Short mmCIF file of C-alpha atoms in Angstrom, two decimals:
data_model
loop_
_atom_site.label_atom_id
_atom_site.label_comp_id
_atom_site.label_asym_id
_atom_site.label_seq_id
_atom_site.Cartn_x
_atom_site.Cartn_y
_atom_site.Cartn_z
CA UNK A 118 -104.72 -128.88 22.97
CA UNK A 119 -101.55 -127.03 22.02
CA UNK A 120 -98.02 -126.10 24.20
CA UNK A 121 -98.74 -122.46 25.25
CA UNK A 122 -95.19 -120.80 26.27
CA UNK A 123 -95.48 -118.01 28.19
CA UNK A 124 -92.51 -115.66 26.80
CA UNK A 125 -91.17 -112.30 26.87
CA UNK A 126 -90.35 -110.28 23.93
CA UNK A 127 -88.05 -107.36 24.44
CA UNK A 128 -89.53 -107.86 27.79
CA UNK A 129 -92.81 -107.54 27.21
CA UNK A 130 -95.04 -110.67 27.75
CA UNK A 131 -96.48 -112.83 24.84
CA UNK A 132 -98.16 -116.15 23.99
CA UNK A 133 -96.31 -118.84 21.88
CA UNK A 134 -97.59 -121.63 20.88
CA UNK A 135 -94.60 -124.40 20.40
CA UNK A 136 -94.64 -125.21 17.03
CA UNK A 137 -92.14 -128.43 15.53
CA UNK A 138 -94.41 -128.00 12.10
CA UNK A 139 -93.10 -124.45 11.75
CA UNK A 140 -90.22 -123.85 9.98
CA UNK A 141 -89.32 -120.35 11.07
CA UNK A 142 -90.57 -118.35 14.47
CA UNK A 143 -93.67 -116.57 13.55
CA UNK A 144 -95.51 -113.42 15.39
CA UNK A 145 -99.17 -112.01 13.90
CA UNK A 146 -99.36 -109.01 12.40
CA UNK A 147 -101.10 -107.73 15.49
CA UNK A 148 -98.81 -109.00 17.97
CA UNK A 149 -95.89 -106.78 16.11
CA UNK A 150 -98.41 -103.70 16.53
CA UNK A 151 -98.79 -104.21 20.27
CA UNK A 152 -94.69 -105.12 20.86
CA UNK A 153 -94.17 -101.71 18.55
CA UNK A 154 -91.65 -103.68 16.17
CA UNK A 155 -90.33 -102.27 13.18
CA UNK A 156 -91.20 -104.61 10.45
CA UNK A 157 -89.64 -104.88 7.13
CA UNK A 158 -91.83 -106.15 4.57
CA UNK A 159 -91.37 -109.05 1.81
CA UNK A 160 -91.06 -107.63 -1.60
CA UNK A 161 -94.47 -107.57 -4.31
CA UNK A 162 -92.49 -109.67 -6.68
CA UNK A 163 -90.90 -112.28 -4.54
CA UNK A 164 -91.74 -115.96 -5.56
CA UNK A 165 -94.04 -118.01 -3.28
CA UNK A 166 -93.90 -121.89 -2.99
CA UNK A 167 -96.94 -123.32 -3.31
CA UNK A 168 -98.28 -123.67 0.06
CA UNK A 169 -96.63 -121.61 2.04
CA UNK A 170 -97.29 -117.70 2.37
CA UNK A 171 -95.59 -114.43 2.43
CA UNK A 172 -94.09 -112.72 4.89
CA UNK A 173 -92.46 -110.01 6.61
CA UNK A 174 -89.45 -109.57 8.91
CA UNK A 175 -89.17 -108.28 12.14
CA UNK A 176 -86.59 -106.02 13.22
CA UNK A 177 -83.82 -108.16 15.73
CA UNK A 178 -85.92 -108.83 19.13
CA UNK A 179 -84.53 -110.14 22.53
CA UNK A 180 -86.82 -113.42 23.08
CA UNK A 181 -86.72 -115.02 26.77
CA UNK A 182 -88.73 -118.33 27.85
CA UNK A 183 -90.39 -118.37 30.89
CA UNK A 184 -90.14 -122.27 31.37
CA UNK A 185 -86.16 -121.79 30.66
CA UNK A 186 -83.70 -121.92 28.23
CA UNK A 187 -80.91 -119.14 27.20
CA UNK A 188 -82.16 -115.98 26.40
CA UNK A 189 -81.80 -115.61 22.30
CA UNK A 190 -82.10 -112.70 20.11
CA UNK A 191 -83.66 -113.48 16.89
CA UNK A 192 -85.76 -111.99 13.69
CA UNK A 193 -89.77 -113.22 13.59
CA UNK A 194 -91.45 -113.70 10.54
CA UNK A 195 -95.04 -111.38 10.27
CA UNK A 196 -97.78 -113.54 9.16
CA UNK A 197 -100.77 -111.60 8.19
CA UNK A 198 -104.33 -114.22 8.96
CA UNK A 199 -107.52 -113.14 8.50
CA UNK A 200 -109.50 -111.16 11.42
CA UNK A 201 -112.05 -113.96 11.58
CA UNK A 202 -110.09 -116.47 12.42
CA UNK A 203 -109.92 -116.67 16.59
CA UNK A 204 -106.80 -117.07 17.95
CA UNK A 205 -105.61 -116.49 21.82
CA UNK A 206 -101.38 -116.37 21.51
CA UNK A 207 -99.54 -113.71 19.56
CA UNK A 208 -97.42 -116.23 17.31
CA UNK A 209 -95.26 -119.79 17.12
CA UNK A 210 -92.21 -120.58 18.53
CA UNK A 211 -90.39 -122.91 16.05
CA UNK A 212 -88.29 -125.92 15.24
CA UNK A 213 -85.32 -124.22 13.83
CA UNK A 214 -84.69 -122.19 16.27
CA UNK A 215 -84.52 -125.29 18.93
CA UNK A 216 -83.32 -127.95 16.45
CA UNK A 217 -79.83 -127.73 18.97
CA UNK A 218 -81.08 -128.32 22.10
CA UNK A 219 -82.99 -131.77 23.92
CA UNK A 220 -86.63 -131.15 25.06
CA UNK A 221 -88.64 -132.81 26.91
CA UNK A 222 -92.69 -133.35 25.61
CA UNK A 223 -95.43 -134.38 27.86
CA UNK A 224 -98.77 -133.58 25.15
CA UNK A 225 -101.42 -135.10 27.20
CA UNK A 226 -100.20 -132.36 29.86
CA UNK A 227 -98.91 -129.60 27.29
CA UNK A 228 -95.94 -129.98 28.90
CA UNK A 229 -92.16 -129.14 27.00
CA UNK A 230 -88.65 -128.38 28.72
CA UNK A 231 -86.11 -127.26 26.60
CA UNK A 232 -82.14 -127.38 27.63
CA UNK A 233 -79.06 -128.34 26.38
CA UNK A 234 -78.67 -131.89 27.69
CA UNK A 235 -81.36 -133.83 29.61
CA UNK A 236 -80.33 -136.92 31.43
CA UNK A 237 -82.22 -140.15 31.09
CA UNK A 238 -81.76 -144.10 30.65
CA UNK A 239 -81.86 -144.25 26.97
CA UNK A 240 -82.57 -148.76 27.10
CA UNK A 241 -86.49 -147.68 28.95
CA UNK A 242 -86.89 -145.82 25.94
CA UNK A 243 -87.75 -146.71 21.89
CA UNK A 244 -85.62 -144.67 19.50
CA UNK A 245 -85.99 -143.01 15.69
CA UNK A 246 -83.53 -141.12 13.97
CA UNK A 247 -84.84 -137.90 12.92
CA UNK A 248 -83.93 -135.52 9.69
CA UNK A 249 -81.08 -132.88 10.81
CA UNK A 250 -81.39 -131.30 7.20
CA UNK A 251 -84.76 -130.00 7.97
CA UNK A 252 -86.43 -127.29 9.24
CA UNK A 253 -89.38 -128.99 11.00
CA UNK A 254 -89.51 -132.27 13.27
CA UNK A 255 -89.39 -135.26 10.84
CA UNK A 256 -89.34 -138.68 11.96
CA UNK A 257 -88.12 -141.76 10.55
CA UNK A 258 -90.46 -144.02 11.57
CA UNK A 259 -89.56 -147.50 9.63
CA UNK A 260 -86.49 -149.26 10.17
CA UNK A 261 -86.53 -150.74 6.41
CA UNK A 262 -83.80 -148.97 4.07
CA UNK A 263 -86.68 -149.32 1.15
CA UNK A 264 -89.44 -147.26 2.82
CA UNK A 265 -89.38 -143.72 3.95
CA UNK A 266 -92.26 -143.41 6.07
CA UNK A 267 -91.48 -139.64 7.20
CA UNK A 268 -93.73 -138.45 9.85
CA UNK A 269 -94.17 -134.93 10.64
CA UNK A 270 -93.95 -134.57 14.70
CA UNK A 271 -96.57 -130.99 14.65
CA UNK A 272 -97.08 -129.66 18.04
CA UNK A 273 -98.82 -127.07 16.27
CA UNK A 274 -101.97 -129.01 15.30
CA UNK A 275 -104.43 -130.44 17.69
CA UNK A 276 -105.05 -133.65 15.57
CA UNK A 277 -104.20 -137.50 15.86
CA UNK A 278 -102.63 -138.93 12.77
CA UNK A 279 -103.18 -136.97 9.09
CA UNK A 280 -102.26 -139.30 6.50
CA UNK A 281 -102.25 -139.63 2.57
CA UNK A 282 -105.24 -140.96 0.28
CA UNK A 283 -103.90 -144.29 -0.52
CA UNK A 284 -102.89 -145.00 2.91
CA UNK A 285 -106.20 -143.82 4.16
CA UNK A 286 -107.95 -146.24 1.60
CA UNK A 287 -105.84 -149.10 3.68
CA UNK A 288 -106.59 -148.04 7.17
CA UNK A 289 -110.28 -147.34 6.83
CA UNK A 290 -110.97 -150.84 5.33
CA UNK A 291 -114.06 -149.36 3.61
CA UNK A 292 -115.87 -147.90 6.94
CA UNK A 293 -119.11 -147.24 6.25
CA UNK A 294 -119.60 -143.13 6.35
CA UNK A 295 -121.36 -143.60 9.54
CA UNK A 296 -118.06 -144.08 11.77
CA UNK A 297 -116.59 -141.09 9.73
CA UNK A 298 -116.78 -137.13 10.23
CA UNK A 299 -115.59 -134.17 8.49
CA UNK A 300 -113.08 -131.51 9.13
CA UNK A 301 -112.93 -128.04 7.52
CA UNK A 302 -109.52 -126.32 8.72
CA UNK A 303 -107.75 -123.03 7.40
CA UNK A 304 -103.74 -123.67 6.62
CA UNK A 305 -101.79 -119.97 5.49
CA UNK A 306 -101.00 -120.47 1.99
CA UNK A 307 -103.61 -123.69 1.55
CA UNK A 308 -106.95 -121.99 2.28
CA UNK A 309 -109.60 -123.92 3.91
CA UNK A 310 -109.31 -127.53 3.61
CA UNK A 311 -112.06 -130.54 4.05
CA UNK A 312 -110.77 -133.88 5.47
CA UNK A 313 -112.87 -136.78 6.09
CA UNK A 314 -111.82 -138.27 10.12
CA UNK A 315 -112.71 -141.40 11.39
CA UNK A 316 -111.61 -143.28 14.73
CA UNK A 317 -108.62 -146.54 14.69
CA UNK A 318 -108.30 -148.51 17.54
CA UNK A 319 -104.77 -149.78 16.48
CA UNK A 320 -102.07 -148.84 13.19
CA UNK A 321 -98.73 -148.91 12.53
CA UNK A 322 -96.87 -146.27 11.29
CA UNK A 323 -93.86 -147.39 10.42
CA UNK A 324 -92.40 -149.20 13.56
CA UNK A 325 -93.96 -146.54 15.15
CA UNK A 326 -97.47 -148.31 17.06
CA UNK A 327 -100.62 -146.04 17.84
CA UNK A 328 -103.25 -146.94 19.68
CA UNK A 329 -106.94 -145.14 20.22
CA UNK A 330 -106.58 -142.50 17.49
CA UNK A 331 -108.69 -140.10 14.88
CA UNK A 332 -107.45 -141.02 11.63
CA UNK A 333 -107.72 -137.81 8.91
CA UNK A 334 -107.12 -137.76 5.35
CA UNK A 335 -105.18 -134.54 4.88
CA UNK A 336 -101.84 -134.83 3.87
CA UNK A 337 -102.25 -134.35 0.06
CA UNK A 338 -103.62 -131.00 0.78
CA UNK A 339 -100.06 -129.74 1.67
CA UNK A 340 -97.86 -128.85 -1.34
CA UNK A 341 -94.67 -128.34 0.40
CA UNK A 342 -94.89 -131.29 2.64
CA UNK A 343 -95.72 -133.11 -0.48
CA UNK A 344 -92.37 -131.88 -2.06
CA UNK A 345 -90.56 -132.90 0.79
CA UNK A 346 -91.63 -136.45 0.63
CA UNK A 347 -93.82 -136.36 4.18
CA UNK A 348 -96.17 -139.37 4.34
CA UNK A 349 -98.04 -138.57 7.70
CA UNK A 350 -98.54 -135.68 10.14
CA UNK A 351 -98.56 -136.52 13.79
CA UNK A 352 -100.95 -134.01 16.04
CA UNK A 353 -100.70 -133.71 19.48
CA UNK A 354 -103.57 -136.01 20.45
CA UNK A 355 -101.80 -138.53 18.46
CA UNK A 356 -98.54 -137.65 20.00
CA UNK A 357 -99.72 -138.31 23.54
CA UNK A 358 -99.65 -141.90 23.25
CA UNK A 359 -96.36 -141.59 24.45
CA UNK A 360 -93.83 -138.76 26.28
CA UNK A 361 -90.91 -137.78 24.17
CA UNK A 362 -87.57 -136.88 24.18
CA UNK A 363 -85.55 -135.56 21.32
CA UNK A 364 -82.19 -135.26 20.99
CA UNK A 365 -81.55 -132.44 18.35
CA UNK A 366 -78.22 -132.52 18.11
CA UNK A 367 -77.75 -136.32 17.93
CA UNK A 368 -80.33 -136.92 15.48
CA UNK A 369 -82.63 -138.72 17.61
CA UNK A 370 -86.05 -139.04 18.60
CA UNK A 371 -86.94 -141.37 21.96
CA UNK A 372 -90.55 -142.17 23.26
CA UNK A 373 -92.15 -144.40 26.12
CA UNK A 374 -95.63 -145.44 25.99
CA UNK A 375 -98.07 -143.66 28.78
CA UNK A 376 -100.70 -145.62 30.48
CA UNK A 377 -103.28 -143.25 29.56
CA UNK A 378 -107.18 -144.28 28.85
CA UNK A 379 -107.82 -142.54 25.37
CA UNK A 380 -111.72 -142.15 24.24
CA UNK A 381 -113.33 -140.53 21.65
CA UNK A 382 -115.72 -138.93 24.09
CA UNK A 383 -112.33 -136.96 25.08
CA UNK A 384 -111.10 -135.87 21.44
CA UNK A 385 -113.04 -132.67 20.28
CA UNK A 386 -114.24 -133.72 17.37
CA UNK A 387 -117.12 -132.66 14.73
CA UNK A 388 -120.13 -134.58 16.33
CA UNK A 389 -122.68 -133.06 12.79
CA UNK A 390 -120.95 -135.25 10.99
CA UNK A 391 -121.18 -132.35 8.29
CA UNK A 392 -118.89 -128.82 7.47
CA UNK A 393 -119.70 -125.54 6.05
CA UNK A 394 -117.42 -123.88 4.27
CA UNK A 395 -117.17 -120.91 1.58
CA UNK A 396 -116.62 -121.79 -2.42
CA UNK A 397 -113.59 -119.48 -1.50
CA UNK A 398 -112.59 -118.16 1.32
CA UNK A 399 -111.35 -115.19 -0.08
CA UNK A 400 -114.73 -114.20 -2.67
CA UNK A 401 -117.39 -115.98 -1.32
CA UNK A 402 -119.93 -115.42 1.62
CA UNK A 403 -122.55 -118.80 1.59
CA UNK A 404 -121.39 -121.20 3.97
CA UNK A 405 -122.54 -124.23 2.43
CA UNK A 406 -122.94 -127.99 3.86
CA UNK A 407 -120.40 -130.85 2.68
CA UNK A 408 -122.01 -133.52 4.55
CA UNK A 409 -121.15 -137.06 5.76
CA UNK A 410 -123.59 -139.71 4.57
CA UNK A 411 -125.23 -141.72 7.52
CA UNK A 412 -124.30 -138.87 9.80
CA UNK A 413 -126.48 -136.80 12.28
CA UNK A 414 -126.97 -134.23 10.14
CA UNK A 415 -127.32 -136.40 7.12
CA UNK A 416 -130.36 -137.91 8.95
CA UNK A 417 -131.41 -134.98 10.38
CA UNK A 418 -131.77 -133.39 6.16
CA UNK A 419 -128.82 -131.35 5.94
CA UNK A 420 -127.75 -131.99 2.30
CA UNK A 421 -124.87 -131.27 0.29
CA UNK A 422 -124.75 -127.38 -0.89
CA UNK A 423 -126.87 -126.85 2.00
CA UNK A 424 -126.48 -122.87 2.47
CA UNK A 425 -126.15 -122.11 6.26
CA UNK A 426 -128.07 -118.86 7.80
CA UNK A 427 -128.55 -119.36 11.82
CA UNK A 428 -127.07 -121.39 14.19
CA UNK A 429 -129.77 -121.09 17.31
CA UNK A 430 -129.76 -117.00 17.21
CA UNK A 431 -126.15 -116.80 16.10
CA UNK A 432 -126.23 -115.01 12.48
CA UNK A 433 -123.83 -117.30 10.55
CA UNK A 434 -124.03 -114.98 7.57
CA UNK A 435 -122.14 -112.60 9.12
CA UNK A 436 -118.82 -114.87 9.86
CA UNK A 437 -116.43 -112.42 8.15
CA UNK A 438 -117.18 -109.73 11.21
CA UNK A 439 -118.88 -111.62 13.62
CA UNK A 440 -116.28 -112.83 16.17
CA UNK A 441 -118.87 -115.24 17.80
CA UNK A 442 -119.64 -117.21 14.69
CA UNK A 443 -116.23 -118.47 13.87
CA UNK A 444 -114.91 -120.89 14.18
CA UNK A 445 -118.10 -123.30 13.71
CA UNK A 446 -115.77 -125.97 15.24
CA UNK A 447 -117.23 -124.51 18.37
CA UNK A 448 -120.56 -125.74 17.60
CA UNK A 449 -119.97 -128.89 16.45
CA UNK A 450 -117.05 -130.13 18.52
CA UNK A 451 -120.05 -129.78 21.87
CA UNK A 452 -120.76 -132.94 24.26
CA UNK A 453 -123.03 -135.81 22.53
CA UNK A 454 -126.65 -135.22 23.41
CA UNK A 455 -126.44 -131.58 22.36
CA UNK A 456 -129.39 -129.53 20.43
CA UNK A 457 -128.43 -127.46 17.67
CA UNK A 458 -131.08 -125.49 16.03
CA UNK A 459 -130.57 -124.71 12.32
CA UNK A 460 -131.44 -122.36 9.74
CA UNK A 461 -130.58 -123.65 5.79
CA UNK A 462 -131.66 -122.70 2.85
CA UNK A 463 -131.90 -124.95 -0.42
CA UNK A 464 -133.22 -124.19 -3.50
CA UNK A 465 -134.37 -120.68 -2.37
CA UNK A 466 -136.58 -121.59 0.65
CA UNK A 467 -135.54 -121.99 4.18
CA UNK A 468 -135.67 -124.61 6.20
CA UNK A 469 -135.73 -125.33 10.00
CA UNK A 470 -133.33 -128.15 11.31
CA UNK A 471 -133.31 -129.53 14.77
CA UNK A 472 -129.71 -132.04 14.78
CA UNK A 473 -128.88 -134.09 18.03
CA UNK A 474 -124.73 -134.27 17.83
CA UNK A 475 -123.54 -137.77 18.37
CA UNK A 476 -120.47 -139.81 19.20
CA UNK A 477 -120.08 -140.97 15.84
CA UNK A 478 -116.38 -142.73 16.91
CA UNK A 479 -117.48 -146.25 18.16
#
């Protein structure tokens, strides 16, 4: 559930995905090779924040929207991600290079216009000042000069609502691990990261009201947003609660509520109720189980450091150069009701595991 812009790069066509969590416009190393770009590379020595990754430049490219906006020539940044990671667009299209102009969002439809001045009835519509000084969408989402509450508008990520540990402690009111799933995502310049998820009917966020919406613990994991003083990240299922207008240049954010009937039976979500991820990603082959207590797979035997081989006659040992093993999302994320036959081993022997996915959002 991303915004896909069809684009043209020196004329030739490419895939963006719309991106208000990037900070700079991004193509994959492989796009580059396709386009035939010149690409100047960062230097060995050059200091990395943590969380965020190194990268190379592109030589100056022409870069035309198909949905509209002026034609703009501009540098990418290369980002180099590893082969077994799918991926079906050539890069990200981001906020600083649109932080000037008004667009229009529609994320239950994937929907964005971009131009320089849209015309609407501002009193139909709730307003938030957003942060000028920054590179990425950041809201202000409480009215109170004594709390912050900066919320990261991401069109990049799929997600409802990421938040910190101590406000997850406060939402969750102690939900038994049977309501709550895991996540196992790979960030450039975090690695692969394991959130708990769970399902709210209502929260506040701010003065900013959500309604029907998977809750994740997962903004600690992010050094740089941590730096900046971000308390929540706002994915695009969490986004489509409403349609959104922002006003870049005033320093505004507007949004009216949508009538839309949101169930968890629509989210894709991990149904296991467990992951399986590498010690590290970058050393380590054994994909082993983090599991969620009182979840299908928990009561189907799955345990904790669980070491996954098969998954039905797909080889999950061979992730690194199998392109049909990864991502496991794809497995887990399936319709409730679904069959998965696996293959663990523990302690040396193997074991055969028959789990039944389930909606495990009430």
């Amino acid at each position: 559930p991303r915004i896909v812009m069809d684009s043209f790069i020196n004329g030739q066509p490419v895939k963006l995905v719309f991106d208000t969590g990037a900070e700079v416009p991004i193509l994959f190393r492989s796009a580059t090779q396709r386009l035939n770009l010149s690409v100047k590379e960062a230097p060995d020595d050059v200091a990395i924040e943590p969380g965020k990754i190194q990268t190379g430049l592109t030589e100056r490219c022409r870069l035309q929207l198909i949905e509209g906006g002026p034609e703009s020539s501009i540098h990418f940044a290369v980002a180099d991600i590893p082969n077994y990671l799918s991926r079906d667009f050539d890069g990200v299209l981001a906020w600083s290079g649109i932080k000037d102009m008004m667009l229009k969002m529609d994320p239950w439809a994937k929907r964005v216009k971009i131009r320089k001045s849209i015309d609407f009835d501002r009193s139909q519509w709730t307003c938030l000042e957003i942060r000028t000084d920054m590179n990425i969408l950041v809201a202000k989402t409480s009215s109170s000069d004594t709390t912050q509450d900066l919320l990261l508008i991401d069109t990049g990520s799929p997600d409802g609502l990421s938040i910190k540990k101590q406000m997850w402690t406060q939402i969750t009111d102690d939900k038994t691990d049977a309501n709550t799933t895991l996540s196992a995502i790979y960030y450039p310049g975090v690695g692969l990261v394991v959130d708990k998820e769970t399902w709210t009917r209502e929260v506040n966020f701010g003065d900013l009201p959500l309604n029907d919406i998977p809750v994740k613990m997962g903004v600690d994991a992010h050094p740089w947003l941590m730096k900046e003083g971000i308390d929540g990240i706002l994915g695009m299922w969490g986004l489509s609660c409403y349609t959104w207008i922002v006003d870049g240049p005033a320093g505004k954010i507007y949004f009216q509520k949508n009538d839309l009937k949101r169930i968890p039976e629509k989210y894709d979500y991990n149904r296991l109720g467990a992951v399986f991820t590498p010690e590290d990603i970058q050393t380590t082959d054994a994909l082993l189980a983090h599991v969620a207590k009182g979840g299908p797979a928990y009561r189907a035997g799955i345990r904790n450091g669980d070491e996954l081989l098969r998954i039905g006659t797909v080889d999950a040992t061979k992730w690194r150069k199998d392109p049909n093993v990864m991502p496991l999302s794809q497995y887990w994320e399936r319709p409730a009701g679904t069959d998965i036959d696996l293959v663990i081993m523990r302690n040396g022997k193997k074991k055969n595991i028959n789990v039944t996915l389930k909606e495990i959002f009430k």
